[in-house]
Amino acid sequence: MMVRPLSVFFQVAIAATVVNAQLGDFFKNAFGGAIGQIPLGKVDTGAIVAANTHDITSENWRSSINVTVDAAASEGDVQEWLFYFTTQATNGTTFGNVTYWDGIYNDTVYAISTAKPATKLHFGKVDCSTSAAAELCFSFFLTRGLPVFYHIATYFNNGSTEIRSVPFDRNVTESGQQPAFLAKFHSEKEWKAIAPWTGIFNPINGTLKDYAPIFGKALRYYEMMPQWAFMIGIPLLGRTITSRIAGGRNTQRPTPTPAPAATS
């Protein structure tokens, strides 16, 4: 007696399943498949990168990294920046693929900006091919070998700033490896193991920091000069100097000897 009710129940269940499937196909076809094509939770990575990237120039870089000094702040309380110095791929100063490293930068910004807990790292992008950033790039002596990363830490307790070049392997090609390294460099404070930039050309407090852009530009022109120009120019310069010295000596007239006084 129980077999027939069970059989009827299974038939109804199967029929309901078929109807649901048909209704699903109907709505999907009715809306042109739009329901299945809507991605859930899609994130605009470009918008996140743009929102967290500051355009750094020669005029605003110092004000960007400066902090309001708080004597009560702890020694480890710092404001951190990651400066990405890049350029255009056609200006002859690139070491590697600019498009590739721009992608590395974007992936790094996205990874760190979306990490939990929220990070305090600021991101600055410096385009050395523009006139607005040229002086800054010369101050860092970035005449070639771009793109590069620099880590800048400013301490709240005394306002001092430390600049460090970020080391990384340019030969790595695995997807995600470089962004993961840069994220770890910040999150685990690996930058503290690197000696900060010191010396007379330190763009923060170096003795000759105001002249660094001039020396950087001179270095750029030196690197642009072909080697054969030195091979020809140096001997000519030496010959000119030598001839001038020798000629100056040969043209010196002897001092005339005064005539003896007449005797009566």
mmCIF file of C-alpha atoms in Angstrom:
data_model
loop_
_atom_site.group_PDB
_atom_site.id
_atom_site.type_symbol
_atom_site.label_atom_id
_atom_site.label_comp_id
_atom_site.label_asym_id
_atom_site.label_seq_id
_atom_site.Cartn_x
_atom_site.Cartn_y
_atom_site.Cartn_z
ATOM 1 C CA MET A 1 0.000 0.000 0.000
ATOM 2 C CA MET A 2 2.941 2.356 0.628
ATOM 3 C CA VAL A 3 4.493 1.775 -2.766
ATOM 4 C CA ARG A 4 1.944 3.779 -4.770
ATOM 5 C CA PRO A 5 2.189 6.993 -2.647
ATOM 6 C CA LEU A 6 5.970 6.891 -2.842
ATOM 7 C CA SER A 7 5.830 6.401 -6.584
ATOM 8 C CA VAL A 8 3.490 9.377 -6.955
ATOM 9 C CA PHE A 9 5.804 11.492 -4.748
ATOM 10 C CA PHE A 10 8.875 10.716 -6.868
ATOM 11 C CA GLN A 11 6.975 11.493 -10.063
ATOM 12 C CA VAL A 12 5.894 14.867 -8.699
ATOM 13 C CA ALA A 13 9.440 15.673 -7.557
ATOM 14 C CA ILE A 14 10.904 14.792 -10.957
ATOM 15 C CA ALA A 15 8.273 16.858 -12.715
ATOM 16 C CA ALA A 16 9.003 19.850 -10.463
ATOM 17 C CA THR A 17 12.704 19.571 -11.213
ATOM 18 C CA VAL A 18 12.070 19.561 -14.956
ATOM 19 C CA VAL A 19 9.766 22.555 -14.680
ATOM 20 C CA ASN A 20 12.344 24.508 -12.643
ATOM 21 C CA ALA A 21 15.024 23.765 -15.197
ATOM 22 C CA GLN A 22 12.773 24.823 -18.038
ATOM 23 C CA LEU A 23 11.827 28.021 -16.224
ATOM 24 C CA GLY A 24 15.499 28.747 -15.604
ATOM 25 C CA ASP A 25 16.263 28.320 -19.289
ATOM 26 C CA PHE A 26 13.300 30.479 -20.160
ATOM 27 C CA PHE A 27 14.408 33.406 -17.987
ATOM 28 C CA LYS A 28 18.006 33.027 -19.139
ATOM 29 C CA ASN A 29 16.986 33.094 -22.787
ATOM 30 C CA ALA A 30 14.474 35.867 -22.200
ATOM 31 C CA PHE A 31 17.189 38.155 -20.853
ATOM 32 C CA GLY A 32 19.730 37.152 -23.466
ATOM 33 C CA GLY A 33 21.898 35.251 -21.015
ATOM 34 C CA ALA A 34 22.612 38.439 -19.046
ATOM 35 C CA ILE A 35 21.955 36.791 -15.715
ATOM 36 C CA GLY A 36 24.705 34.256 -16.159
ATOM 37 C CA GLN A 37 27.147 36.867 -17.461
ATOM 38 C CA ILE A 38 26.988 39.257 -14.493
ATOM 39 C CA PRO A 39 30.159 38.672 -12.425
ATOM 40 C CA LEU A 40 29.627 38.695 -8.684
ATOM 41 C CA GLY A 41 31.901 40.893 -6.628
ATOM 42 C CA LYS A 42 33.930 42.160 -9.580
ATOM 43 C CA VAL A 43 36.588 44.681 -8.474
ATOM 44 C CA ASP A 44 37.934 47.489 -10.622
ATOM 45 C CA THR A 45 41.658 47.138 -9.901
ATOM 46 C CA GLY A 46 42.506 50.155 -12.042
ATOM 47 C CA ALA A 47 40.284 52.390 -9.924
ATOM 48 C CA ILE A 48 41.910 51.140 -6.724
ATOM 49 C CA VAL A 49 45.404 51.774 -8.090
ATOM 50 C CA ALA A 50 44.454 55.253 -9.309
ATOM 51 C CA ALA A 51 42.838 56.155 -5.983
ATOM 52 C CA ASN A 52 45.943 55.160 -4.017
ATOM 53 C CA THR A 53 48.602 56.593 -6.357
ATOM 54 C CA HIS A 54 49.938 60.126 -5.954
ATOM 55 C CA ASP A 55 51.489 61.981 -8.872
ATOM 56 C CA ILE A 56 54.892 63.014 -7.535
ATOM 57 C CA THR A 57 56.807 65.916 -9.095
ATOM 58 C CA SER A 58 59.856 68.022 -8.322
ATOM 59 C CA GLU A 59 57.611 70.577 -6.642
ATOM 60 C CA ASN A 60 55.517 68.414 -4.347
ATOM 61 C CA TRP A 61 57.725 65.511 -3.333
ATOM 62 C CA ARG A 62 59.155 67.181 -0.232
ATOM 63 C CA SER A 63 55.778 68.371 1.028
ATOM 64 C CA SER A 64 54.338 64.911 0.369
ATOM 65 C CA ILE A 65 56.828 63.065 2.566
ATOM 66 C CA ASN A 66 56.936 65.675 5.344
ATOM 67 C CA VAL A 67 55.063 65.033 8.602
ATOM 68 C CA THR A 68 53.934 67.077 11.566
ATOM 69 C CA VAL A 69 56.479 66.398 14.290
ATOM 70 C CA ASP A 70 55.108 64.877 17.469
ATOM 71 C CA ALA A 71 57.704 64.611 20.228
ATOM 72 C CA ALA A 72 55.508 62.102 22.047
ATOM 73 C CA ALA A 73 55.476 59.700 19.107
ATOM 74 C CA SER A 74 57.377 56.453 19.402
ATOM 75 C CA GLU A 75 60.622 55.852 17.516
ATOM 76 C CA GLY A 76 58.926 53.286 15.314
ATOM 77 C CA ASP A 77 56.054 55.550 14.303
ATOM 78 C CA VAL A 78 56.835 56.422 10.688
ATOM 79 C CA GLN A 79 55.145 57.566 7.528
ATOM 80 C CA GLU A 80 56.155 55.310 4.648
ATOM 81 C CA TRP A 81 56.197 56.002 0.930
ATOM 82 C CA LEU A 82 56.989 53.773 -2.011
ATOM 83 C CA PHE A 83 58.209 55.907 -4.903
ATOM 84 C CA TYR A 84 58.039 54.296 -8.306
ATOM 85 C CA PHE A 85 60.368 56.069 -10.737
ATOM 86 C CA THR A 86 59.370 55.220 -14.280
ATOM 87 C CA THR A 87 59.622 56.718 -17.745
ATOM 88 C CA GLN A 88 58.404 56.357 -21.301
ATOM 89 C CA ALA A 89 59.650 53.319 -23.186
ATOM 90 C CA THR A 90 60.910 55.408 -26.096
ATOM 91 C CA ASN A 91 63.263 57.869 -24.412
ATOM 92 C CA GLY A 92 66.319 55.613 -24.264
ATOM 93 C CA THR A 93 66.750 55.476 -20.493
ATOM 94 C CA THR A 94 65.013 52.190 -19.751
ATOM 95 C CA PHE A 95 66.749 49.160 -18.329
ATOM 96 C CA GLY A 96 63.850 46.795 -18.731
ATOM 97 C CA ASN A 97 60.343 46.586 -20.056
ATOM 98 C CA VAL A 98 58.480 49.645 -18.760
ATOM 99 C CA THR A 99 55.095 48.100 -19.504
ATOM 100 C CA TYR A 100 56.049 45.031 -17.466
ATOM 101 C CA TRP A 101 57.207 47.084 -14.477
ATOM 102 C CA ASP A 102 54.174 49.349 -14.660
ATOM 103 C CA GLY A 103 52.146 46.169 -14.268
ATOM 104 C CA ILE A 104 54.282 45.128 -11.289
ATOM 105 C CA TYR A 105 53.647 48.497 -9.681
ATOM 106 C CA ASN A 106 49.893 48.280 -10.275
ATOM 107 C CA ASP A 107 49.709 44.749 -8.857
ATOM 108 C CA THR A 108 51.738 45.853 -5.820
ATOM 109 C CA VAL A 109 49.502 48.838 -5.111
ATOM 110 C CA TYR A 110 46.401 46.682 -5.419
ATOM 111 C CA ALA A 111 47.782 43.894 -3.215
ATOM 112 C CA ILE A 112 48.899 46.214 -0.416
ATOM 113 C CA SER A 113 45.887 48.548 -0.596
ATOM 114 C CA THR A 114 43.394 45.687 -0.266
ATOM 115 C CA ALA A 115 45.312 43.829 2.449
ATOM 116 C CA LYS A 116 43.820 43.491 5.926
ATOM 117 C CA PRO A 117 44.477 45.193 8.251
ATOM 118 C CA ALA A 118 44.651 48.416 6.238
ATOM 119 C CA THR A 119 48.153 49.556 5.382
ATOM 120 C CA LYS A 120 49.663 52.993 5.980
ATOM 121 C CA LEU A 121 51.971 52.824 2.990
ATOM 122 C CA HIS A 122 51.626 55.688 0.506
ATOM 123 C CA PHE A 123 52.361 55.242 -3.183
ATOM 124 C CA GLY A 124 53.981 57.834 -5.415
ATOM 125 C CA LYS A 125 54.567 57.557 -9.144
ATOM 126 C CA VAL A 126 57.313 59.660 -10.731
ATOM 127 C CA ASP A 127 57.470 59.940 -14.508
ATOM 128 C CA CYS A 128 61.055 60.966 -15.228
ATOM 129 C CA SER A 129 60.239 61.647 -18.883
ATOM 130 C CA THR A 130 58.191 64.730 -17.926
ATOM 131 C CA SER A 131 59.585 68.183 -17.237
ATOM 132 C CA ALA A 132 57.610 68.314 -13.980
ATOM 133 C CA ALA A 133 59.668 65.461 -12.504
ATOM 134 C CA ALA A 134 63.004 65.906 -14.315
ATOM 135 C CA GLU A 135 64.745 67.805 -11.506
ATOM 136 C CA LEU A 136 63.649 65.238 -8.923
ATOM 137 C CA CYS A 137 64.980 62.387 -11.049
ATOM 138 C CA PHE A 138 68.287 64.217 -11.516
ATOM 139 C CA SER A 139 68.460 64.723 -7.740
ATOM 140 C CA PHE A 140 68.261 60.944 -7.374
ATOM 141 C CA PHE A 141 70.824 60.561 -10.196
ATOM 142 C CA LEU A 142 68.324 58.468 -12.143
ATOM 143 C CA THR A 143 69.725 59.041 -15.594
ATOM 144 C CA ARG A 144 69.299 55.440 -16.718
ATOM 145 C CA GLY A 145 68.307 52.045 -15.333
ATOM 146 C CA LEU A 146 64.635 52.905 -14.977
ATOM 147 C CA PRO A 147 62.181 51.830 -13.664
ATOM 148 C CA VAL A 148 63.241 51.620 -9.991
ATOM 149 C CA PHE A 149 61.589 51.708 -6.564
ATOM 150 C CA TYR A 150 62.603 53.782 -3.537
ATOM 151 C CA HIS A 151 61.316 53.442 0.013
ATOM 152 C CA ILE A 152 61.071 56.678 2.013
ATOM 153 C CA ALA A 153 60.428 56.701 5.759
ATOM 154 C CA THR A 154 59.790 59.878 7.762
ATOM 155 C CA TYR A 155 59.741 59.616 11.560
ATOM 156 C CA PHE A 156 57.035 61.465 13.466
ATOM 157 C CA ASN A 157 59.099 61.981 16.628
ATOM 158 C CA ASN A 158 61.773 64.152 14.985
ATOM 159 C CA GLY A 159 60.783 64.661 11.338
ATOM 160 C CA SER A 160 63.906 62.958 9.981
ATOM 161 C CA THR A 161 63.680 61.150 6.644
ATOM 162 C CA GLU A 162 65.470 58.073 5.364
ATOM 163 C CA ILE A 163 65.677 57.066 1.709
ATOM 164 C CA ARG A 164 66.426 53.517 0.613
ATOM 165 C CA SER A 165 66.692 51.905 -2.777
ATOM 166 C CA VAL A 166 64.429 48.860 -2.948
ATOM 167 C CA PRO A 167 66.341 45.772 -4.124
ATOM 168 C CA PHE A 168 64.623 43.289 -6.391
ATOM 169 C CA ASP A 169 65.493 40.727 -9.003
ATOM 170 C CA ARG A 170 64.790 42.159 -12.457
ATOM 171 C CA ASN A 171 65.035 38.706 -14.008
ATOM 172 C CA VAL A 172 62.005 37.266 -12.219
ATOM 173 C CA THR A 173 59.195 36.497 -14.654
ATOM 174 C CA GLU A 174 56.769 34.487 -12.510
ATOM 175 C CA SER A 175 53.415 36.182 -12.146
ATOM 176 C CA GLY A 176 52.835 37.660 -8.707
ATOM 177 C CA GLN A 177 56.351 37.089 -7.376
ATOM 178 C CA GLN A 178 57.552 40.683 -7.534
ATOM 179 C CA PRO A 179 54.383 42.213 -6.042
ATOM 180 C CA ALA A 180 54.516 39.640 -3.235
ATOM 181 C CA PHE A 181 58.145 40.569 -2.531
ATOM 182 C CA LEU A 182 57.378 44.285 -2.445
ATOM 183 C CA ALA A 183 54.388 43.710 -0.168
ATOM 184 C CA LYS A 184 56.520 41.676 2.208
ATOM 185 C CA PHE A 185 59.251 44.325 2.062
ATOM 186 C CA HIS A 186 56.744 46.735 3.593
ATOM 187 C CA SER A 187 54.649 44.507 5.863
ATOM 188 C CA GLU A 188 57.614 42.833 7.561
ATOM 189 C CA LYS A 189 59.688 46.043 7.555
ATOM 190 C CA GLU A 190 62.533 44.419 5.645
ATOM 191 C CA TRP A 191 63.575 47.928 4.599
ATOM 192 C CA LYS A 192 65.122 48.415 8.036
ATOM 193 C CA ALA A 193 67.853 45.919 7.123
ATOM 194 C CA ILE A 194 69.048 48.213 4.306
ATOM 195 C CA ALA A 195 71.345 51.145 5.064
ATOM 196 C CA PRO A 196 69.703 54.470 4.181
ATOM 197 C CA TRP A 197 71.153 56.848 1.630
ATOM 198 C CA THR A 198 73.784 59.115 3.153
ATOM 199 C CA GLY A 199 76.470 61.417 1.776
ATOM 200 C CA ILE A 200 76.862 64.898 0.384
ATOM 201 C CA PHE A 201 74.328 64.328 -2.413
ATOM 202 C CA ASN A 202 71.554 63.003 -0.178
ATOM 203 C CA PRO A 203 68.505 64.913 -1.496
ATOM 204 C CA ILE A 204 67.199 65.444 2.032
ATOM 205 C CA ASN A 205 70.134 66.719 4.084
ATOM 206 C CA GLY A 206 73.260 66.286 1.974
ATOM 207 C CA THR A 207 75.760 69.143 1.929
ATOM 208 C CA LEU A 208 75.454 69.463 -1.859
ATOM 209 C CA LYS A 209 71.780 68.499 -2.151
ATOM 210 C CA ASP A 210 70.951 71.790 -3.870
ATOM 211 C CA TYR A 211 73.545 71.044 -6.554
ATOM 212 C CA ALA A 212 72.514 67.407 -7.045
ATOM 213 C CA PRO A 213 70.189 68.185 -9.986
ATOM 214 C CA ILE A 214 73.048 69.949 -11.769
ATOM 215 C CA PHE A 215 75.423 67.026 -11.264
ATOM 216 C CA GLY A 216 72.670 64.596 -12.224
ATOM 217 C CA LYS A 217 72.038 66.455 -15.475
ATOM 218 C CA ALA A 218 75.781 66.569 -16.186
ATOM 219 C CA LEU A 219 75.926 62.822 -15.639
ATOM 220 C CA ARG A 220 73.086 62.391 -18.097
ATOM 221 C CA TYR A 221 74.934 64.354 -20.794
ATOM 222 C CA TYR A 222 78.127 62.432 -20.035
ATOM 223 C CA GLU A 223 76.325 59.117 -20.546
ATOM 224 C CA MET A 224 74.827 60.362 -23.797
ATOM 225 C CA MET A 225 78.211 61.284 -25.228
ATOM 226 C CA PRO A 226 79.699 58.543 -27.444
ATOM 227 C CA GLN A 227 82.991 56.969 -26.385
ATOM 228 C CA TRP A 228 84.772 57.975 -29.576
ATOM 229 C CA ALA A 229 84.227 61.618 -28.652
ATOM 230 C CA PHE A 230 86.386 61.141 -25.554
ATOM 231 C CA MET A 231 89.051 59.259 -27.521
ATOM 232 C CA ILE A 232 89.352 62.208 -29.881
ATOM 233 C CA GLY A 233 88.533 65.070 -27.536
ATOM 234 C CA ILE A 234 90.888 64.296 -24.661
ATOM 235 C CA PRO A 235 94.088 64.161 -26.806
ATOM 236 C CA LEU A 236 93.045 67.363 -28.584
ATOM 237 C CA LEU A 237 92.375 69.083 -25.281
ATOM 238 C CA GLY A 238 95.693 67.935 -23.892
ATOM 239 C CA ARG A 239 97.530 69.082 -27.010
ATOM 240 C CA THR A 240 95.829 72.478 -26.888
ATOM 241 C CA ILE A 241 96.740 73.009 -23.249
ATOM 242 C CA THR A 242 100.328 71.890 -23.852
ATOM 243 C CA SER A 243 100.745 74.139 -26.887
ATOM 244 C CA ARG A 244 99.397 77.110 -25.009
ATOM 245 C CA ILE A 245 101.818 76.548 -22.150
ATOM 246 C CA ALA A 246 104.759 75.963 -24.470
ATOM 247 C CA GLY A 247 103.788 78.864 -26.701
ATOM 248 C CA GLY A 248 103.508 81.154 -23.729
ATOM 249 C CA ARG A 249 106.992 80.269 -22.665
ATOM 250 C CA ASN A 250 108.468 80.793 -26.164
ATOM 251 C CA THR A 251 106.882 84.177 -26.615
ATOM 252 C CA GLN A 252 108.236 85.576 -23.388
ATOM 253 C CA ARG A 253 110.615 88.367 -24.339
ATOM 254 C CA PRO A 254 113.877 88.653 -22.404
ATOM 255 C CA THR A 255 114.136 91.592 -20.103
ATOM 256 C CA PRO A 256 116.398 94.188 -21.782
ATOM 257 C CA THR A 257 119.680 94.831 -20.046
ATOM 258 C CA PRO A 258 120.105 98.513 -19.186
ATOM 259 C CA ALA A 259 122.946 100.253 -20.996
ATOM 260 C CA PRO A 260 126.052 101.089 -18.923
ATOM 261 C CA ALA A 261 126.242 104.645 -17.708
ATOM 262 C CA ALA A 262 128.515 106.908 -19.766
ATOM 263 C CA THR A 263 131.803 107.966 -18.138
ATOM 264 C CA SER A 264 133.429 111.306 -18.656
#
